[in-house]
Coordinates of C-alpha atoms in Angstrom, one line a residue:
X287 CA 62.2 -31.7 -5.3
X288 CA 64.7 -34.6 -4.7
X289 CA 65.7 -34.8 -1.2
X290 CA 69.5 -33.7 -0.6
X291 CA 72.0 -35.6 -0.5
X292 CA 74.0 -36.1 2.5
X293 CA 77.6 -34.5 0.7
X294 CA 75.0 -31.0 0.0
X295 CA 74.2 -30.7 3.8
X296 CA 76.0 -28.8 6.2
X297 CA 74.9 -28.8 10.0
X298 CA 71.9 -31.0 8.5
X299 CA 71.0 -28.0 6.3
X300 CA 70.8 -27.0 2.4
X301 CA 72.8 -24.3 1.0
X302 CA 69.1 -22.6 0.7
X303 CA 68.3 -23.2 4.9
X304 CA 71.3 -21.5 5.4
X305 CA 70.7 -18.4 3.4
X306 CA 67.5 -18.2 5.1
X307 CA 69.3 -18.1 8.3
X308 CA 71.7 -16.0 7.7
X309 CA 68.9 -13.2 6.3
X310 CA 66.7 -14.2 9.8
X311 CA 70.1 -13.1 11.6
X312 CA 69.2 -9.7 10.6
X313 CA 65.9 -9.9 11.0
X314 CA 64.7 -10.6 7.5
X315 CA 62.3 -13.7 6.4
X316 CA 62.7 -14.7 3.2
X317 CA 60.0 -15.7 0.6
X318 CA 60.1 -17.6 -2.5
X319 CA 57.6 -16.6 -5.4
X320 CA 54.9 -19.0 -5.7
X321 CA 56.2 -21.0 -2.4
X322 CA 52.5 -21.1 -0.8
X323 CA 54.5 -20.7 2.8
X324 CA 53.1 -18.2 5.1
X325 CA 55.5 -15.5 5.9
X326 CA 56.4 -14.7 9.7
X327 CA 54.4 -11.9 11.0
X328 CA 57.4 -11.0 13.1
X329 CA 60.0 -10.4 10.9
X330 CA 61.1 -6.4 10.2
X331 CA 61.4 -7.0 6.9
X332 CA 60.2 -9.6 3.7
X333 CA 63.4 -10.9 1.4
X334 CA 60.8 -11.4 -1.7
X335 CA 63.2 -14.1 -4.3
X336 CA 62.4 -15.6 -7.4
X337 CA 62.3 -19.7 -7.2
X338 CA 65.2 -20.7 -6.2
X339 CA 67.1 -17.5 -6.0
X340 CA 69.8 -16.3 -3.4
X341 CA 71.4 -13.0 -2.6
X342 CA 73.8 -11.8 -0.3
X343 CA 74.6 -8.0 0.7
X344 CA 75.2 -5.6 3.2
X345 CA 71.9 -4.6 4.2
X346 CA 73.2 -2.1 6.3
X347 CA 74.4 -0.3 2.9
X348 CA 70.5 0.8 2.3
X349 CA 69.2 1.0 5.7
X350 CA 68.9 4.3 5.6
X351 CA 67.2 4.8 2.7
X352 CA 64.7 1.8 3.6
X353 CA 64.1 3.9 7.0
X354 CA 63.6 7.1 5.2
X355 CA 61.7 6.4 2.0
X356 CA 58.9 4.5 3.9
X357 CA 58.1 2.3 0.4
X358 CA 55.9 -0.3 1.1
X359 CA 58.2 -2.3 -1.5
X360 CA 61.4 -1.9 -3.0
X361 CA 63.7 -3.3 -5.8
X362 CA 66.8 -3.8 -5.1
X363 CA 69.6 -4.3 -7.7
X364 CA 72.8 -6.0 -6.6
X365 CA 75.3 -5.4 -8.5
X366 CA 78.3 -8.2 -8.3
X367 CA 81.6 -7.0 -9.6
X368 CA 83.1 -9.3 -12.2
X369 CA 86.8 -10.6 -13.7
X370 CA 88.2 -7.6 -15.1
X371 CA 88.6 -7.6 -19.1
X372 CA 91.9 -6.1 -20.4
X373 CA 93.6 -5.9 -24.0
X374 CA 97.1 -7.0 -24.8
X375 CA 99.0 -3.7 -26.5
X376 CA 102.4 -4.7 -27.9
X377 CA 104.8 -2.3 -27.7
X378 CA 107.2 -2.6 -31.0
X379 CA 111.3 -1.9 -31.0
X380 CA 112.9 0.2 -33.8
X381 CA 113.8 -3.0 -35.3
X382 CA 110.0 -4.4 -35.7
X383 CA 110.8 -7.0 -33.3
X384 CA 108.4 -7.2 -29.9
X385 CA 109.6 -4.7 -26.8
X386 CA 107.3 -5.8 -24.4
X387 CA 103.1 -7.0 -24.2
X388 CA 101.4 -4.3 -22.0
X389 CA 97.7 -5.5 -20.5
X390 CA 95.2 -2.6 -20.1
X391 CA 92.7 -3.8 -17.3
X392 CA 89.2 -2.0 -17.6
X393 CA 87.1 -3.3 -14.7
X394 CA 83.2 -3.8 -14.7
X395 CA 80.1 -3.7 -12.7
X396 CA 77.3 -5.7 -13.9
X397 CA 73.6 -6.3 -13.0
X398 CA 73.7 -9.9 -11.1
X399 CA 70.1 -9.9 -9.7
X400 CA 67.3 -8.0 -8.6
X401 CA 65.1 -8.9 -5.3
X402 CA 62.5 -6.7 -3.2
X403 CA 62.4 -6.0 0.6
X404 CA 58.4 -5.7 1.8
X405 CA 57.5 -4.0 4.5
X406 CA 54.8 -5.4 5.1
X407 CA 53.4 -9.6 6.3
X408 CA 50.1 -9.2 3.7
X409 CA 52.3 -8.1 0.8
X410 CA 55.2 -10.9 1.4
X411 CA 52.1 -13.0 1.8
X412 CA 50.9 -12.1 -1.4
X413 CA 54.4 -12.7 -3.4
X414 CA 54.1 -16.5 -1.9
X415 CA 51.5 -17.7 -3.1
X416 CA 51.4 -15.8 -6.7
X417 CA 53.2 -17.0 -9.9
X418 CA 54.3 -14.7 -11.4
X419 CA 56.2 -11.0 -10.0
X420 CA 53.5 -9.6 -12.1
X421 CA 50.7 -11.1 -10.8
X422 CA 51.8 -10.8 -6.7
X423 CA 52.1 -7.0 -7.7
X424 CA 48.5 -6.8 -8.9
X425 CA 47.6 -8.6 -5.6
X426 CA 49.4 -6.4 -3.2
X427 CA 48.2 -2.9 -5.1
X428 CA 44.3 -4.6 -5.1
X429 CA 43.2 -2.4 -2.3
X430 CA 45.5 0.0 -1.8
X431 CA 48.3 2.3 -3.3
X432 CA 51.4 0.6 -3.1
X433 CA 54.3 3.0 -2.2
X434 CA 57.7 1.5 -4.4
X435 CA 61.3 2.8 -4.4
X436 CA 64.5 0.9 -5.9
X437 CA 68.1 0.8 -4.3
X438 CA 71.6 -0.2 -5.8
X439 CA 73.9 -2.4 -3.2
X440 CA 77.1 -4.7 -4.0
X441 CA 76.5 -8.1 -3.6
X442 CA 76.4 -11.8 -4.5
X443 CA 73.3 -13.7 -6.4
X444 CA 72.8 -17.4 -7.0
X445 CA 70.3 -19.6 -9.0
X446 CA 70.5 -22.5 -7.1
X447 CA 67.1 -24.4 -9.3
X448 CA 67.7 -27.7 -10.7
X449 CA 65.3 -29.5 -13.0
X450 CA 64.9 -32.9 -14.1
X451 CA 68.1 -33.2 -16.0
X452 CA 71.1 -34.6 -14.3
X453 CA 73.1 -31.9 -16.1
X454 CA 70.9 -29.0 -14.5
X455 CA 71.2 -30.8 -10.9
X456 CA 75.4 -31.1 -11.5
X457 CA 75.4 -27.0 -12.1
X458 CA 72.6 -26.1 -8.9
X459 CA 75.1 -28.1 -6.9
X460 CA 77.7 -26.2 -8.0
X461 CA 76.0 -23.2 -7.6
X462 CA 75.0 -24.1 -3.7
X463 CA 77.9 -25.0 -3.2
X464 CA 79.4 -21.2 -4.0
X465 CA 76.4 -19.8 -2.3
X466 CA 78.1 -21.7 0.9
X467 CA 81.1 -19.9 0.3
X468 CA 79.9 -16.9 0.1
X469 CA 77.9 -17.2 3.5
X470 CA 81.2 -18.4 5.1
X471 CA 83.4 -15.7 4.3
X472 CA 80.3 -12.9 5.1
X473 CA 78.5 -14.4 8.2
X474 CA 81.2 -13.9 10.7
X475 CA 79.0 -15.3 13.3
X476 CA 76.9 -18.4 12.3
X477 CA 76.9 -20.2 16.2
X478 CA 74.7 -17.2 16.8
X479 CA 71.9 -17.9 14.8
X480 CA 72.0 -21.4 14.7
X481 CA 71.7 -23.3 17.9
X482 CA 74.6 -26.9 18.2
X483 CA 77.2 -24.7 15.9
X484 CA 79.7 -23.4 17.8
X485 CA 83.2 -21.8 17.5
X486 CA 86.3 -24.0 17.2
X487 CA 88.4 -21.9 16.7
X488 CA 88.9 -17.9 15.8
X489 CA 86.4 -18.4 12.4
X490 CA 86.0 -22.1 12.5
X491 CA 82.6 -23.5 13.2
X492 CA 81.5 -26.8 13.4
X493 CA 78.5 -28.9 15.3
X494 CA 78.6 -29.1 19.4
X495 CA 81.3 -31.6 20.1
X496 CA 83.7 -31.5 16.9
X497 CA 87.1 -31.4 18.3
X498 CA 90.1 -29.9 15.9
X499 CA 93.3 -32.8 16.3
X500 CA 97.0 -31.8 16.4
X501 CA 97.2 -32.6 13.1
X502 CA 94.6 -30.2 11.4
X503 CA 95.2 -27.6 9.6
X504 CA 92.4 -25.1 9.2
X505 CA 92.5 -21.6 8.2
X506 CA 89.9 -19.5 8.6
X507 CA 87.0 -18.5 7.6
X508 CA 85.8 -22.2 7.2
X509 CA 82.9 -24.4 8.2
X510 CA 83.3 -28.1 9.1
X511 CA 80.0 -30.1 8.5
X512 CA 79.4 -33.7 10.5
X513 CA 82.5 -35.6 9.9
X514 CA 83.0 -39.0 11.0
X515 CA 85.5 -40.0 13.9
X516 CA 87.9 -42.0 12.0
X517 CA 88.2 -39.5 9.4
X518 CA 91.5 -38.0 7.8
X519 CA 93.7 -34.7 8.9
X520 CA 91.8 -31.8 7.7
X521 CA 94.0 -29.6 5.5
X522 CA 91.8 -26.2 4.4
X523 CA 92.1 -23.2 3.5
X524 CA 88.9 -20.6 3.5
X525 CA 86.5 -19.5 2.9
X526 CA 85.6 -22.5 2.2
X527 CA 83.3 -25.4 3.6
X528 CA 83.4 -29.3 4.4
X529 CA 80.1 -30.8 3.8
X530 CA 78.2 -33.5 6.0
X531 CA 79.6 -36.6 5.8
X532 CA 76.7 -38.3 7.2
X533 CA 73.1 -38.0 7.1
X534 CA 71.3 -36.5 10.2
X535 CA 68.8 -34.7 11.8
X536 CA 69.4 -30.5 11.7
X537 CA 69.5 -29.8 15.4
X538 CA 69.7 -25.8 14.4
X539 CA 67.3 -23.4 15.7
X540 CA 67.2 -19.1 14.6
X541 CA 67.7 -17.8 17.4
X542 CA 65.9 -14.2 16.0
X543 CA 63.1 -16.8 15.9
X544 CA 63.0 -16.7 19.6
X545 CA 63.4 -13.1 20.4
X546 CA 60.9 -11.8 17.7
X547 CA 58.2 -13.8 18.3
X548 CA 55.2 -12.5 17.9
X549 CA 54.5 -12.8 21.2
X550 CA 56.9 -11.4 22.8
X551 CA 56.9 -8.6 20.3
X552 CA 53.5 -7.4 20.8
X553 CA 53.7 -8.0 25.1
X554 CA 57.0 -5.7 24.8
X555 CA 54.7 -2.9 22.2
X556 CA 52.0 -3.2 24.6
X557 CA 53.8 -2.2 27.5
X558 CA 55.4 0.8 26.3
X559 CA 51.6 1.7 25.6
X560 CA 50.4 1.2 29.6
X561 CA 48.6 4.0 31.5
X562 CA 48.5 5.1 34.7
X563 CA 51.1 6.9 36.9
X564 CA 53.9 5.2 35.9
X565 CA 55.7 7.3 33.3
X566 CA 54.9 10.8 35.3
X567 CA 56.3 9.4 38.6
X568 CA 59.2 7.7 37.1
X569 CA 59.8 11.4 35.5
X570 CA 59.6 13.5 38.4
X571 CA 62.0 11.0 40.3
X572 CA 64.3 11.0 37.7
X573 CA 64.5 14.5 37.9
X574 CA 64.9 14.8 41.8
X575 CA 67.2 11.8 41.9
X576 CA 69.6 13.6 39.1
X577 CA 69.8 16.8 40.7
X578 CA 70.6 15.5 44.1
X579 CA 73.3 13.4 42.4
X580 CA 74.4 15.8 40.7
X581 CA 74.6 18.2 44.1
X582 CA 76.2 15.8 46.8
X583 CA 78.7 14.8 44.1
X584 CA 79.9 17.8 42.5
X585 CA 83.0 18.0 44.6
X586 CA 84.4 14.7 42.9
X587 CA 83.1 15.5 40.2
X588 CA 85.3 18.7 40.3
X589 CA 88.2 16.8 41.3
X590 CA 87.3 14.0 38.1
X591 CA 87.7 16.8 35.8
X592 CA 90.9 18.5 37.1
X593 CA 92.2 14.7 36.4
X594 CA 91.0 14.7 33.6
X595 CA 92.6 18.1 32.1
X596 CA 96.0 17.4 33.9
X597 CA 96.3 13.8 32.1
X598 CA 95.5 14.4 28.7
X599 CA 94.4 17.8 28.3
X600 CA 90.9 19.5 27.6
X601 CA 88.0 18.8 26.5
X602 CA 86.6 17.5 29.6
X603 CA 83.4 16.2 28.7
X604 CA 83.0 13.8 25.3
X605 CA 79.2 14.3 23.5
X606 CA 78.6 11.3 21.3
X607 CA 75.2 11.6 19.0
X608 CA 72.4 9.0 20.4
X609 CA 69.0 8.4 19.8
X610 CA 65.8 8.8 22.2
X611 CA 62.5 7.9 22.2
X612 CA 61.2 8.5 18.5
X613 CA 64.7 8.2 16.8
X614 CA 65.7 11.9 18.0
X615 CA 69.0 12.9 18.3
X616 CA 70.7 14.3 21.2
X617 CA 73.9 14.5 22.7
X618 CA 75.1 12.0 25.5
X619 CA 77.7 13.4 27.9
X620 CA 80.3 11.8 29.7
X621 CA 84.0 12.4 31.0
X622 CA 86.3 12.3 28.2
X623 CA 88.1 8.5 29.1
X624 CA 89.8 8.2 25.6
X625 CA 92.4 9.7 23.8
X626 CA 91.4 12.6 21.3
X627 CA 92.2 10.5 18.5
X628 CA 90.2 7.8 19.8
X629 CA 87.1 7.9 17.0
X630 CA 89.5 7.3 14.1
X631 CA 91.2 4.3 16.0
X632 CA 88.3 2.3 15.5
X633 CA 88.8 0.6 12.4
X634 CA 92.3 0.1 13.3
X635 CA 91.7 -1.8 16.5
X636 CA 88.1 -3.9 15.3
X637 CA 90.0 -7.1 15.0
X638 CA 90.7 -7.1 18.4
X639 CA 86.8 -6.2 19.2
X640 CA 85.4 -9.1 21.9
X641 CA 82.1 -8.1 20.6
X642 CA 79.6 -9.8 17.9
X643 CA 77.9 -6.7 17.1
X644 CA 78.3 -2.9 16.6
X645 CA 79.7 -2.4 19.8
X646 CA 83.4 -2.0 20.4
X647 CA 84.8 -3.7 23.4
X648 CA 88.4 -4.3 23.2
X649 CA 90.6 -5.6 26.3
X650 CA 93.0 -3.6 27.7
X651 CA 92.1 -1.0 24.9
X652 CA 95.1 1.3 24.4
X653 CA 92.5 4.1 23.5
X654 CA 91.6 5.2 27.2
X655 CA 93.4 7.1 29.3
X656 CA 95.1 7.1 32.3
X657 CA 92.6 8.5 34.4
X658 CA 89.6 7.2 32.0
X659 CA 91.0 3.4 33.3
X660 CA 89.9 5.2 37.0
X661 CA 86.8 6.8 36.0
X662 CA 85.6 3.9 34.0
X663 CA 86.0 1.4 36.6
X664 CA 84.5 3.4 39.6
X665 CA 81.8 4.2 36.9
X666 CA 82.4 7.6 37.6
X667 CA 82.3 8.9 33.6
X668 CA 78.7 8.0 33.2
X669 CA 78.4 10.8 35.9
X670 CA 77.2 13.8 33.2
X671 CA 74.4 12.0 31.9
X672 CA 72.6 13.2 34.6
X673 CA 72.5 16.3 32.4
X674 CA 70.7 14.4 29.9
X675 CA 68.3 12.9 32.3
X676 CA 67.2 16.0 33.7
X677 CA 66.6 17.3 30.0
X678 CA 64.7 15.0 29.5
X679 CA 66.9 12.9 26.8
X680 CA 66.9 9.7 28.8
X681 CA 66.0 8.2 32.4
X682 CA 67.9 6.8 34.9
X683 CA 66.6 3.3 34.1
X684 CA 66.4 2.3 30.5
X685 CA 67.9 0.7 27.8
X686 CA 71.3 1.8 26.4
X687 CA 71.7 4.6 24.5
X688 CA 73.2 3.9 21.0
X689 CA 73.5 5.9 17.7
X690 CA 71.8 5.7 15.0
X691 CA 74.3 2.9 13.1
X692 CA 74.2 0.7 16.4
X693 CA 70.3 0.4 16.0
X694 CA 70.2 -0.2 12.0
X695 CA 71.3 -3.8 12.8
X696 CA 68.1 -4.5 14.0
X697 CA 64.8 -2.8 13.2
X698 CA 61.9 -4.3 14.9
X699 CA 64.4 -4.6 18.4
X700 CA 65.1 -0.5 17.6
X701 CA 61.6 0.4 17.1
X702 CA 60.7 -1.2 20.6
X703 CA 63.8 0.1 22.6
X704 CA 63.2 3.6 21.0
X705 CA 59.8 3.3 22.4
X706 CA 61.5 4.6 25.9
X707 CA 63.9 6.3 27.0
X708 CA 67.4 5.8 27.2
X709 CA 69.1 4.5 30.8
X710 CA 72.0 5.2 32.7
X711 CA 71.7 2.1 33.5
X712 CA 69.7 -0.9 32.8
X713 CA 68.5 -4.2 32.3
X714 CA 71.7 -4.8 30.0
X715 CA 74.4 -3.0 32.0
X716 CA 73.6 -5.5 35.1
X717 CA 72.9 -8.5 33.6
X718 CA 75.4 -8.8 30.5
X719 CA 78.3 -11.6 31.0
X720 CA 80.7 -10.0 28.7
X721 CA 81.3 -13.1 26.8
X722 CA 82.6 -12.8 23.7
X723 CA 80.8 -13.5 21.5
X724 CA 77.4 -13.1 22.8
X725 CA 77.5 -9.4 23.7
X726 CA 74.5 -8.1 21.3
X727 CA 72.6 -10.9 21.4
X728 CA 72.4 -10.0 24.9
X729 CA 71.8 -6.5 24.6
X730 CA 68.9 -7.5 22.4
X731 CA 67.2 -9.8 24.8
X732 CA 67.8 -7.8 27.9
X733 CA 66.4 -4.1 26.3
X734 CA 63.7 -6.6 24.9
X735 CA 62.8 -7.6 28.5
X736 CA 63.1 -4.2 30.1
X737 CA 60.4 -2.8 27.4
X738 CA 58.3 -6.2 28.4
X739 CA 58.6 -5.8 32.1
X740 CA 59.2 -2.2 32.8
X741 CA 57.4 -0.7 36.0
X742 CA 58.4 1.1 39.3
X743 CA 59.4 -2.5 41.1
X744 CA 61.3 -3.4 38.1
X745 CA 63.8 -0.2 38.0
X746 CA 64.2 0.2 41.9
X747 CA 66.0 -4.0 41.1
X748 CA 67.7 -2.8 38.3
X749 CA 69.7 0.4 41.0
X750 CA 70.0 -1.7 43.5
X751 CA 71.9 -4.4 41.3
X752 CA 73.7 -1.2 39.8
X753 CA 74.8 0.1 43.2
X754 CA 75.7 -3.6 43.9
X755 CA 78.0 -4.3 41.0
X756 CA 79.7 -0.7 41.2
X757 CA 80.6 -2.0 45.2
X758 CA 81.9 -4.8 44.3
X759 CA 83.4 -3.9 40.6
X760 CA 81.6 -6.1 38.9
X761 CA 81.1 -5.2 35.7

């Protein structure tokens, strides 16, 4: 392959780099057929493309089923809608002459590509270094039974090969080139991901350093490659992309790289696996700790629910659906801090979300209440869980509990946080800047610690920094 030119680049990477990051963003390696590159061990899941292939699509569409149907392999089609066809009626006067031309629109769905998602290192190990998608199946089933499944989600696929004729590379540039697109107006959050990018603006990245003049006019979503100092006013409109305009060195690192690495995957598994008296203690104390809570402050806890009934009314208590160790449901209590409508205001209000993942964090959020604004910033609502804890739900020191669509963004970081239970507070709660931003990348390095370095020294910090940042309202 002809090394890329400096006008294909952005950030120093190919159109095909970039896909591959954006896929590692959720935790997905990709592998090309007959590549001969080792897949990651530590990835949750194998992208398995043809040469030189390149989809996009919500993998949160089918993460249920992937979750569910435990295949070790499955097809799935994405189906990319197309330009709608219509016919042209005409519509004839009494005289013979034309009325008016009426277009009947039928839209379309077609086929646009097909890729698999393995579960498995050995089997996306097997698709790398076979030719053909019939022969890397005959490898993976060789010694085993190979469970399959298929699955339908909207999307976007490219063939970005080029062969030797100039005509072939003119049409894989092209092709990049709308791949790019495509990943500019889904990834919402590149600087993430890819270490020297950064935000310029609300949906304008660019490298470290690139500075937007008076004179620029950029509307968003856009990426701006290297550009040189001297260079023109920038007038664009997304999604769309400006390509390097110098050669360079990439200087962008995944970041999933460096909180799934296999070593610090397996340390963080292996802990939730240690003996001893560790998990007994820590249950009998969270037992006795939540029932003296719960005895020497139910007078204000009384008086927070009188509040709470005089401001806005009954219920008192809010019970959102959260998973514990294992995936299994319960209900986590709190005082009710939001209005009653407060669920089906979410999509309204996400715009105005400061956080980069499922989380909703929005400032001065016009959702809570009156007396929720008291409650939540004396801490006070988190108050019932202590329910929970004594049922045996959650702990006092965990990670945070989240639903069940909160922890599809991730796999391999939910199957490690699920490996424990769930915290009033935690390693997240104390140590998270708010930035916005960088809010769940956070909360996925700091459960990822707790799991790593939980132990009886460990949570006794964790209070005392949680009794510390409730005193001084830190938060």
């Amino acid at each position: 392959m002809n090394a890329a030119r400096a006008d294909d680049l952005v950030w120093g990477l190919t159109a095909t780099q970039l896909h591959d990051a954006y896929w590692a963003s959720h935790g997905v390696a990709c592998v090309e057929l007959g590549s001969g590159t080792p897949p990651q061990p530590s990835a949750d899941l194998y992208l398995l493309v043809e040469r030189g292939q390149a989809v996009i699509f919500d993998l949160r569409r089918i993460a249920e089923s992937l979750l569910w149907n435990k295949a070790h392999l499955t097809r799935v089609r994405v189906t990319e809608p197309v330009s709608a066809e219509y016919g042209e009626h005409l519509q004839l006067a009494s005289d013979g002459t034309v009325a008016q031309i009426e277009r009947r629109y039928r839209a379309q769905q077609r086929v646009s590509t097909q890729v698999f998602l393995a579960t498995r290192a050995d089997d996306a190990a097997h698709w790398s270094v076979s030719n053909t998608q019939a022969e890397a199946r005959a490898s993976m089933g060789r010694h085993r039974r190979i469970r399959f499944d298929t699955a339908e989600c909207a999307g976007h696929g490219f063939d970005v090969r080029a062969d030797d004729d100039p005509a072939s590379h003119s049409i894989a540039r092209e092709r990049s080139r709308s791949l790019l697109r495509c990943l500019v107006n889904q990834w919402p959050n590149p600087h993430q991901v890819l270490h020297g990018v950064e935000q310029l603006q609300p949906g304008v990245f660019g490298l470290a350093g690139t500075t937007l003049r008076q004179n620029d006019r950029c509307v968003a979503p856009l990426w701006i490659g290297r550009v040189e100092p001297s260079r023109s006013a920038l007038l664009i409109v997304g999604p769309e992309v400006i390509h390097d305009q110098s050669q360079g060195a990439a200087a962008t690192i995944p970041l999933i790289e460096e909180l799934f690495s296999p070593e610090r995957t397996a340390a963080a598994s292996a802990s939730t696996q240690r003996g001893g008296v560790y998990a007994p203690v820590k249950r009998l104390l969270d037992i006795v700790l939540s029932i003296f809570a719960l005895v020497v402050m139910s007078p204000v806890l009384l008086m927070c629910a009188v509040a709470i009934v005089l401001d806005d009314g009954f219920p008192i208590f809010f019970g959102h659906g959260r998973q514990t160790t294992g995936g299994a449901i319960f209900r986590c209590w709190k005082f009710r801090t939001m209005r009653k409508d407060a669920e089906s205001r979410v999509a309204e209000l996400r715009k105005q979300n400061l956080c980069d993942g499922p989380q909703v964090n929005i400032k001065e959020d016009p959702r809570i209440t009156r007396i929720g604004k008291v409650l939540r910033k004396l801490q006070l609502d988190e108050f019932p869980q202590f329910f929970n804890v004594i049922r045996g739900d959650m702990s006092i020191v965990g990670p945070r509990p989240s639903p069940d669509n909160e922890n599809q963004y991730c796999p391999a970081w939910r199957e490690i946080r699920l490996s424990v239970r769930p915290g009033i507070t935690g390693l997240w709660q104390v140590k998270r800047t708010r930035e916005a931003g960088k809010d769940f990348q956070e909360w996925i390095r700091y459960d990822m610690e707790y799991v790593e370095r939980m132990g009886p020294l460990f949570d006794a910090w964790i209070c005392i920094l949680t009794v510390f940042n409730v005193l001084f309202r830190r938060t």
